[in-house]
Short mmCIF file of C-alpha atoms in Angstrom, two decimals:
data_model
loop_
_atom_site.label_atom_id
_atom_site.label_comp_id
_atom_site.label_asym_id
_atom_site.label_seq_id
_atom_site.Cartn_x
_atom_site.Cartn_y
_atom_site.Cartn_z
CA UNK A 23 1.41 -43.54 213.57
CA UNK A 24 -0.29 -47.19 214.72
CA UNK A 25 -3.38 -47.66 214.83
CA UNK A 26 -4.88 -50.90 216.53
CA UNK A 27 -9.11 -51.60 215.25
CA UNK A 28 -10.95 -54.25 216.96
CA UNK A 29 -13.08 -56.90 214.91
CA UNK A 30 -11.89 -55.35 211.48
CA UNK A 31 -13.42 -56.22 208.26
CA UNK A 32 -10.68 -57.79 206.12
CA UNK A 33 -12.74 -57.52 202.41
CA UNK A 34 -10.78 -54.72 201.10
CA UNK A 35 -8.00 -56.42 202.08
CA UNK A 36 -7.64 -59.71 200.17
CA UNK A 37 -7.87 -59.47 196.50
CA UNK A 38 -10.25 -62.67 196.71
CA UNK A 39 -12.77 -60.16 198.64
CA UNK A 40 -13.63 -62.46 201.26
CA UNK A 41 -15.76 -61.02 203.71
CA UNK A 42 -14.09 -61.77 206.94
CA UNK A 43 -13.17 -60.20 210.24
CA UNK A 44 -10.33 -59.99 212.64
CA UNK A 45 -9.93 -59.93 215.99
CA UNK A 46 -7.37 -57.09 215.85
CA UNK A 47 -6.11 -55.63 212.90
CA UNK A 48 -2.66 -53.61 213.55
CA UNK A 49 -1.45 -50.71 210.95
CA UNK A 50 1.68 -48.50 210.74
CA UNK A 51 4.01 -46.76 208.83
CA UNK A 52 6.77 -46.42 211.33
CA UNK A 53 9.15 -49.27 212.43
CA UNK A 54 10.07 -47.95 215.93
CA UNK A 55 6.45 -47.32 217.22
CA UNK A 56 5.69 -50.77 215.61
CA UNK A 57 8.72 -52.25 217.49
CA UNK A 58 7.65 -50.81 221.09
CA UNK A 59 3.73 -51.85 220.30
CA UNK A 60 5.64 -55.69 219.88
CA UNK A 61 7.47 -55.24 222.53
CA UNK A 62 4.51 -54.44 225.29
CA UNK A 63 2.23 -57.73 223.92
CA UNK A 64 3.28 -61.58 224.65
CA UNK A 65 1.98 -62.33 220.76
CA UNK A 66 1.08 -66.48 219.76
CA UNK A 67 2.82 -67.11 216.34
CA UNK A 68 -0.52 -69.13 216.00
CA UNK A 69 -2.48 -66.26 216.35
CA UNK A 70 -0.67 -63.61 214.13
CA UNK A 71 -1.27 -62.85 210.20
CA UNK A 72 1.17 -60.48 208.53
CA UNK A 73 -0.84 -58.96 205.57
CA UNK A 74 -0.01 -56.81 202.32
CA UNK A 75 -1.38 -56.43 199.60
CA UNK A 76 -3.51 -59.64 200.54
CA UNK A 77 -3.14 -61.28 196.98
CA UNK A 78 -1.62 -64.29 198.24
CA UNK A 79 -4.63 -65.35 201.10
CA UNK A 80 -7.92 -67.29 200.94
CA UNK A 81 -10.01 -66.25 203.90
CA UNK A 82 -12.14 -69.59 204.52
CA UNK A 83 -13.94 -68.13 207.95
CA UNK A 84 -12.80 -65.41 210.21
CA UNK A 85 -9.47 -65.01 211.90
CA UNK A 86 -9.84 -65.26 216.18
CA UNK A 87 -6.00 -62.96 215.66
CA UNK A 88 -4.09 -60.34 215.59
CA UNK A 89 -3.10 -58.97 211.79
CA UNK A 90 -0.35 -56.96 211.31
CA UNK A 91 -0.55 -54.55 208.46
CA UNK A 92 3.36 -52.83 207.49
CA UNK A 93 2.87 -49.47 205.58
CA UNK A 94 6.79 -48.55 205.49
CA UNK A 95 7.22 -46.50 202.69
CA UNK A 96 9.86 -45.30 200.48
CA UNK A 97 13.34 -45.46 198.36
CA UNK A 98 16.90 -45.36 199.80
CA UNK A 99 19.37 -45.59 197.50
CA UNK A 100 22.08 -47.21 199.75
CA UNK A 101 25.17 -47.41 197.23
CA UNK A 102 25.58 -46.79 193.53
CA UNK A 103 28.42 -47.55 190.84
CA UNK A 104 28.68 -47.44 186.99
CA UNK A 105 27.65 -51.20 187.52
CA UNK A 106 24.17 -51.59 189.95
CA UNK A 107 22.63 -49.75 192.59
CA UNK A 108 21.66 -51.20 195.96
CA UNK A 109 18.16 -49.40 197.01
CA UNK A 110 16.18 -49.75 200.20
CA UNK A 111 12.53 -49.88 199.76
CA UNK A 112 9.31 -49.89 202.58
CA UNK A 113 7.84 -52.80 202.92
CA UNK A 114 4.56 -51.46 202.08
CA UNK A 115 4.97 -49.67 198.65
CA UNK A 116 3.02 -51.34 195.92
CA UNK A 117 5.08 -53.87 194.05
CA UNK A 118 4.41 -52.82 190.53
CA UNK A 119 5.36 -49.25 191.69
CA UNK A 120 8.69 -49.87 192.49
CA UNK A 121 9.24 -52.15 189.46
CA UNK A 122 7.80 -49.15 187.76
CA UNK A 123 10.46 -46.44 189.60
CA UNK A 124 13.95 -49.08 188.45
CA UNK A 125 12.23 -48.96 184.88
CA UNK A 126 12.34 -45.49 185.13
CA UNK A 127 15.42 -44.69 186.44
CA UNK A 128 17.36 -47.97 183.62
CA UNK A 129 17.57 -50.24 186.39
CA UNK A 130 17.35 -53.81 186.03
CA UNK A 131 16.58 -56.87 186.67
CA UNK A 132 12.68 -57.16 188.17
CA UNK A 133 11.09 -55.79 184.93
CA UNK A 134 9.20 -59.18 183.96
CA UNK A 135 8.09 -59.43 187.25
CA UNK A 136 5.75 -56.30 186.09
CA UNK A 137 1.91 -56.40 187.34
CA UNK A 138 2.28 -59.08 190.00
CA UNK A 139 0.15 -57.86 192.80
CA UNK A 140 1.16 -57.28 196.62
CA UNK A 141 3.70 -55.29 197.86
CA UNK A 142 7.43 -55.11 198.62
CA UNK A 143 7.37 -56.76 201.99
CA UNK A 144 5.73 -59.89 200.72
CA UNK A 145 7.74 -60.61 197.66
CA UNK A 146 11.19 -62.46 200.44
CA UNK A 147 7.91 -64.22 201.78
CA UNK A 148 6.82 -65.65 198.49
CA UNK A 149 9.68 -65.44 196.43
CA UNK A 150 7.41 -64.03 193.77
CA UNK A 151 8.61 -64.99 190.23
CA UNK A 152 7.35 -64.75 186.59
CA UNK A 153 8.46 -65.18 183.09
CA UNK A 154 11.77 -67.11 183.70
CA UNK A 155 12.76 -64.48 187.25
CA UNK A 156 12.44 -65.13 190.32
CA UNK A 157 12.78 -61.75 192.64
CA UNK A 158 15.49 -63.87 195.19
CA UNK A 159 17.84 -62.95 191.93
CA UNK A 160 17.72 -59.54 193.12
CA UNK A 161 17.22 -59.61 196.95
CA UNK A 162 20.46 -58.83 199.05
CA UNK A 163 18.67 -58.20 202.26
CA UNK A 164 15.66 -58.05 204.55
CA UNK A 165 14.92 -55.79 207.47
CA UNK A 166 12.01 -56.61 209.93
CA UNK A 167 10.90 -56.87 213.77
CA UNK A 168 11.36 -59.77 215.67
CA UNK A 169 7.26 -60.54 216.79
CA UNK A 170 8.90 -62.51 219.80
CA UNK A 171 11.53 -59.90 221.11
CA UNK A 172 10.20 -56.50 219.27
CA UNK A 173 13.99 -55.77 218.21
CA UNK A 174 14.58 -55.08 214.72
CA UNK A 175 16.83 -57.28 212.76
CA UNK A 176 18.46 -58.18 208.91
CA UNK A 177 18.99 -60.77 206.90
CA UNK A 178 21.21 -61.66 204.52
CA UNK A 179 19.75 -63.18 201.23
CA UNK A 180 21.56 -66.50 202.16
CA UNK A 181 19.84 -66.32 205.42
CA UNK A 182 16.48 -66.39 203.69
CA UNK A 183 16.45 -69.76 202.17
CA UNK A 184 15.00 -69.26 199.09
CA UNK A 185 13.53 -71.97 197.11
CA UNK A 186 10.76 -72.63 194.39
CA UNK A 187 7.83 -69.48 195.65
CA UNK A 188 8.97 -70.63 199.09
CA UNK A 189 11.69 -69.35 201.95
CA UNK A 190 12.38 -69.27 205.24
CA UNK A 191 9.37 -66.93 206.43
CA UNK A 192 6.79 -69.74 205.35
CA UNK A 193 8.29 -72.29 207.66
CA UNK A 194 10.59 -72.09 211.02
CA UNK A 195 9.99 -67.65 210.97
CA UNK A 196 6.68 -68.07 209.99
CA UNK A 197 4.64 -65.13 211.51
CA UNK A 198 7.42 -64.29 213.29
CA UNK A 199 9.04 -61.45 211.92
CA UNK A 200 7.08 -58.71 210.43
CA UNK A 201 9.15 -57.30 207.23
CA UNK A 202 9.67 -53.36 207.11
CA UNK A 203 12.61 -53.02 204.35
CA UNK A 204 13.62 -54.89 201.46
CA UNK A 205 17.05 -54.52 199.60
CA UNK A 206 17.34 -55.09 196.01
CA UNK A 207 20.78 -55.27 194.20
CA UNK A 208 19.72 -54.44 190.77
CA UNK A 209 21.88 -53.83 187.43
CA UNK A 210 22.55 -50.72 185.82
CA UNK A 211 23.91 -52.74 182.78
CA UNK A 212 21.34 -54.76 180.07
CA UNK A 213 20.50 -58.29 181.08
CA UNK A 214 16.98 -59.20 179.49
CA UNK A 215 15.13 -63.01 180.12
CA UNK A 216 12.80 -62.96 177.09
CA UNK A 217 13.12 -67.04 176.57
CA UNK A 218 9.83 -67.66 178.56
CA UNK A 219 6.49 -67.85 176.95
CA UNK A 220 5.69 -65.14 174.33
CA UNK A 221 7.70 -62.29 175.88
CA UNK A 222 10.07 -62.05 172.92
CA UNK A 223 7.27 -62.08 170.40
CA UNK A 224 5.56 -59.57 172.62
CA UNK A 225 8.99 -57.25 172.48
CA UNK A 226 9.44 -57.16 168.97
CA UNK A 227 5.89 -56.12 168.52
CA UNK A 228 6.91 -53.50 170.54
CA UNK A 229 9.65 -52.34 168.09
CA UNK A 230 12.59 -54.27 169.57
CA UNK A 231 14.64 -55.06 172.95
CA UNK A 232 14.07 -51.98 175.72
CA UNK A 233 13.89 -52.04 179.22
CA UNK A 234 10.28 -50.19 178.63
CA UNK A 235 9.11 -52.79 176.44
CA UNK A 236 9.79 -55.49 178.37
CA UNK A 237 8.31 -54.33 180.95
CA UNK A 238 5.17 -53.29 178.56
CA UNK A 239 5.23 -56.73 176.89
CA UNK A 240 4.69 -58.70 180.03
CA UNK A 241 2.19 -55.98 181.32
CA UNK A 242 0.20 -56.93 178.35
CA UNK A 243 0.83 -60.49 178.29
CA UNK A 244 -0.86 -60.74 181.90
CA UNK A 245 -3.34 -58.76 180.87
CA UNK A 246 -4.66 -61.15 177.84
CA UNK A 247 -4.20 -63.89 180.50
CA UNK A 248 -5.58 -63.08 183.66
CA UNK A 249 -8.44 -61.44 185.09
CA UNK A 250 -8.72 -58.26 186.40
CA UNK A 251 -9.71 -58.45 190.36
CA UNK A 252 -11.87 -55.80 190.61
CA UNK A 253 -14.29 -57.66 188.01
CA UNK A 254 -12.84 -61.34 189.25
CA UNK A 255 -11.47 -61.02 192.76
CA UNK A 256 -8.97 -63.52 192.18
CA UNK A 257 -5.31 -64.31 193.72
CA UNK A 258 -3.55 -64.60 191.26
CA UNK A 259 -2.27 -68.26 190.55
CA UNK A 260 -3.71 -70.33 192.75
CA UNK A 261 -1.36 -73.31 192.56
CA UNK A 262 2.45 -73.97 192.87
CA UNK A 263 3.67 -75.29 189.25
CA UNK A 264 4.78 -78.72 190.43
CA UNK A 265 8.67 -80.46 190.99
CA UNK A 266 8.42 -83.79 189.75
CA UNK A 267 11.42 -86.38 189.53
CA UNK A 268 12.86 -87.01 186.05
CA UNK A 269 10.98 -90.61 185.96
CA UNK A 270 7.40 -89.37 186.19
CA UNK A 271 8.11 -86.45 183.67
CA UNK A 272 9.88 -88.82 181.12
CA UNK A 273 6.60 -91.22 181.58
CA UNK A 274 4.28 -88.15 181.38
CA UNK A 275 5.69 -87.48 178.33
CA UNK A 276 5.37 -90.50 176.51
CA UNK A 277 1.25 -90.18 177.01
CA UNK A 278 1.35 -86.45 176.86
CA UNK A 279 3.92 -85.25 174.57
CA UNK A 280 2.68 -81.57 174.61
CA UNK A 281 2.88 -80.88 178.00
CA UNK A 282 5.18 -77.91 179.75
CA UNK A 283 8.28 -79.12 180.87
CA UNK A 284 10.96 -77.40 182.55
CA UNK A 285 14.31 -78.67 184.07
CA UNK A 286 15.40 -78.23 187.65
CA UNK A 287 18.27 -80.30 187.89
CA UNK A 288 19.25 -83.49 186.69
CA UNK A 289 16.83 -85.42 189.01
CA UNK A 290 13.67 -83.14 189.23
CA UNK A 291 11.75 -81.29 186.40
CA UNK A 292 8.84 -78.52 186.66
CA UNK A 293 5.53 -79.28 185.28
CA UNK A 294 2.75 -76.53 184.22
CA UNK A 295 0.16 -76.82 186.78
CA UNK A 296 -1.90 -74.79 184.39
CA UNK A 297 -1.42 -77.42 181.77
CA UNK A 298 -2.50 -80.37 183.87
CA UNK A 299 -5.45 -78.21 185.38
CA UNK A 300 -7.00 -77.66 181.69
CA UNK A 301 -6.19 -81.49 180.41
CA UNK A 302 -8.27 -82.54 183.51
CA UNK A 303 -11.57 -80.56 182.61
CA UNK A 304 -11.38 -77.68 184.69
CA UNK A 305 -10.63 -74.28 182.35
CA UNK A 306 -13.66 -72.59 182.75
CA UNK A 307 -15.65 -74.82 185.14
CA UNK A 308 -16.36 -74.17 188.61
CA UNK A 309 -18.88 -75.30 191.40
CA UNK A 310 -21.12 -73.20 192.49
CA UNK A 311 -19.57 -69.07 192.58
CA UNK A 312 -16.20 -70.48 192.74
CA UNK A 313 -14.78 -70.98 189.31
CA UNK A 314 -11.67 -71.16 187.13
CA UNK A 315 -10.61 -68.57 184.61
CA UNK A 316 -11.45 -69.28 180.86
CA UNK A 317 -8.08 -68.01 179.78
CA UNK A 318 -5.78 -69.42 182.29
CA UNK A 319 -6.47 -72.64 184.71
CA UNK A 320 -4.21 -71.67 186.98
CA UNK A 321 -6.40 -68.59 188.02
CA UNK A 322 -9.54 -69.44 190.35
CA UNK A 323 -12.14 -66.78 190.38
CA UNK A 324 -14.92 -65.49 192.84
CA UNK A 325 -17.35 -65.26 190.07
CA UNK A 326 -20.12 -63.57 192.36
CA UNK A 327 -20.81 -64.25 196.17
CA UNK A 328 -18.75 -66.90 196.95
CA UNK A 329 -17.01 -67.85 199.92
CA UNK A 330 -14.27 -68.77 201.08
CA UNK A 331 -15.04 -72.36 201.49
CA UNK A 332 -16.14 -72.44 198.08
CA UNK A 333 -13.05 -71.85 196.61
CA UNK A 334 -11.36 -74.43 199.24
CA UNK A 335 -13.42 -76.90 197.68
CA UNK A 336 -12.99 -76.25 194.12
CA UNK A 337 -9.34 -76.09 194.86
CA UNK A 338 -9.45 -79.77 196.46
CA UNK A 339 -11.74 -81.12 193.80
CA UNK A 340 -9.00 -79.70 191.29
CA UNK A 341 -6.36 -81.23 193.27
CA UNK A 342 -8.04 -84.59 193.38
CA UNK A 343 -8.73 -84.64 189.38
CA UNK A 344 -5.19 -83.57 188.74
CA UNK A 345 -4.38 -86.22 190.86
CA UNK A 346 -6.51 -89.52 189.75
CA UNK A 347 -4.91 -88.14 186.00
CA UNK A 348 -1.52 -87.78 186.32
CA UNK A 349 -0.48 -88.56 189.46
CA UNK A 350 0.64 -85.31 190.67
CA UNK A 351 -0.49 -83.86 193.46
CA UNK A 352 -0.48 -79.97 193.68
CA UNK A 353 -0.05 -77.72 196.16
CA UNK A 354 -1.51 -74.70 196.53
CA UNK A 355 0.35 -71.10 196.29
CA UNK A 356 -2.15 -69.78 198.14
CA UNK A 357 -2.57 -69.47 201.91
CA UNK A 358 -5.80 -70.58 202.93
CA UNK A 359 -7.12 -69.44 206.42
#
C-alpha cells in the first residue's frame, strides 16, 4: 500500500533527531504501486530525498520536497550450491537484521559489518564498510525504479561504481533511482577479516574463531565505542577517513609517527580521520548542543536540543582545525540538507 502525507515531520526519521518537515513524504512496501505513483508525477531530481533508516542525513532546515520512503521487505534465496548462496533482500529490512539472518543460517561474508545502522537499500548507496569489509565485496546486484521513467530496472555490481563509502547513486543517479532489492553473493565456506582493530582480541575472548563471535565481537566493540542514539542521536561517523597521496602520509609521519595509516595503492594511503580529529582538540568538545563523542572523534553528537545548523558548524570548525594542522581536508560522510 502507498501512502503520500503532506508537510511530514521527519524527527523519527533521522537518527540525528532533527526536527524537520517535508513537503511530501512518500511510503510503500510494494514496487509496482510505487512504480505507477512515479510514473503519474514529472519528479525534479533536485527536489527528491530517498530515505531509510535516516542514519546517514543531517537535516540543517526543512526540505521544500518530495521523500521517498522504500519499505520492501523480505528474503529470496535466488540460487544455492555447496559453495554460496545468492539471496534477494527488500530494500527496507533493517540492516543488522539481515546480517543477523546469514549469521544464522552460516553464511558469510557481512558479519563485521554487524550494528551499522540503516537498512538494506542504503548500504549500494553508501557502500557501508567496517572493520577491514566493505559490503560492495558482497553485492552482485541492485533492483530499483527509475524516478524519471517509473520502470523498474537492475544493476550489475560493475554498473554501480563502487569506490571508498561512495558509488554511482551519490553522483550522475543521484536521487534518481529509488532502490527496492539488493542481491548479496555471500559464502557458505569460512573466510574471516579479524586483522582490523581489536576484532581478533575481541574473538578469542570469545573462546576462539566462529561466525557468532565475530559477529558478537564487533557488536561489542561498537558498543564500547560509540554512542547509543536514543541517548546521543548521532549518525554514526560523521566524516569520510581521508585518501591522501603517499608524499603527505610519508611527511605526516615523520611529525606524527603514531598516526593510522592504511595503504590504498602505491600512490594514495588512508588516514584515520578519527585520529586527526582527537590530535586537533576536538574528542569531547563541542559548541554549543552540538558535540563530539568522548570515546570516538569521529562520532558528533546532539547532546540536547541542537539543531541542525549546529552540528554544520561544529563539523566546519572541525574541518578547518584538521585542516590548519595537517593539511587535510575532510569530507564529510554525512549528507547534510
Amino acid at each position: 500500500m502507498i501512502r503520500v502525507r503532506e508537510n511530514y515531520n521527519l524527527k523519527a526519521h533521522n537518527t540525528f533527531s532533527m526536527d524537520a518537515t517535508c513537503k511530501y513524504f512518500v511510503e510503500s512496501d510494494r514496487e509496482k504501486e510505487l512504480s505507477e505513483f512515479v510514473t503519474d508525477y514529472e519528479l525534479n531530481p533536485e527536489e527528491i530525498i530517498i530515505l531509510g533508516g535516516g542514519s546517514n542525513f543531517l537535516f540543517t532546515t526543512d526540505f521544500p520536497g518530495v521523500v521517498f520512503y522504500p519499505l520492501m521487505e523480505g528474503y529470496t534465496i535466488l540460487r544455492e550450491d555447496e559453495h554460496e548462496v545468492i539471496v534477494q533482500v527488500g530494500s527496507g529490512v533493517v540492516w543488522d537484521d539481515f546480517v543477523a539472518w546469514t549469521v544464522e543460517r552460516g553464511y558469510y561474508g557481512i558479519e563485521n559489518l554487524s550494528l551499522i545502522p540503516g537498512h538494506v537499500g542504503a548500504t549500494p548507496v553508501q557502500n557501508i564498510g567496517a572493520y577491514g569489509v566493505e559490503v560492495k565485496e558482497v553485492i552482485s546486484g541492485v533492483r530499483a525504479i527509475d524516478l524519471q521513467t517509473g520502470k523498474v530496472v537492475g544493476f550489475h555490481a560493475d554498473q554501480c561504481r563502487f569506490g571508498y563509502r561512495d558509488s554511482i547513486f551519490k553522483h550522475e543517479w543521484k536521487n534518481r533511482f529509488i532502490i527496492t532489492y539488493v542481491t548479496f553473493c555471500l559464502s557458505k565456506r569460512p573466510r574471516f577479516n579479524l586483522n582490523y582493530g581489536s576484532i581478533r582480541e575481541e574473538v578469542d575472548r570469545l573462546g576462539g574463531v566462529s561466525l557468532a563471535n565475530v559477529r558478537q565481537a564487533v557488536i561489542r566493540v561498537r558498543n564500547t565505542k560509540l554512542p547509543d542514539v536514543k541517548v546521543w542521536p548521532n549518525a554514526g561517523s560523521f566524516f569520510k577517513n581521508p585518501v591522501v597521496p603517499k608524499e603527505l602520509s610519508d611527511t605526516l609521519s615523520k611529525s606524527y609517527p603514531q598516526l593510522p595509516l592504511y595503504p590504498v595503492d602505491e600512490e594514495r594511503v588512508k588516514v584515520a580521520a578519527g585520529w586527526l580529529i582527537e590530535a586537533a582538540g576536538w574528542k569531547g568538545k563541542g559548541i554549543g548542543n552540538a558535540g563530539v563523542h568522548d570515546k570516538q572523534a569521529l562520532v558528533l553528537i546532539n547532546k540536547g536540543e541542537a539543531n541542525g545548523v549546529e552540528v554544520a558548524h561544529l563539523a566546519n570548525e572541525i574541518k578547518k582545525s584538521v585542516f590548519l594542522k595537517f593539511g587535510i581536508w575532510l569530507e564529510p560522510e554525512v549528507n547534510i540538507i
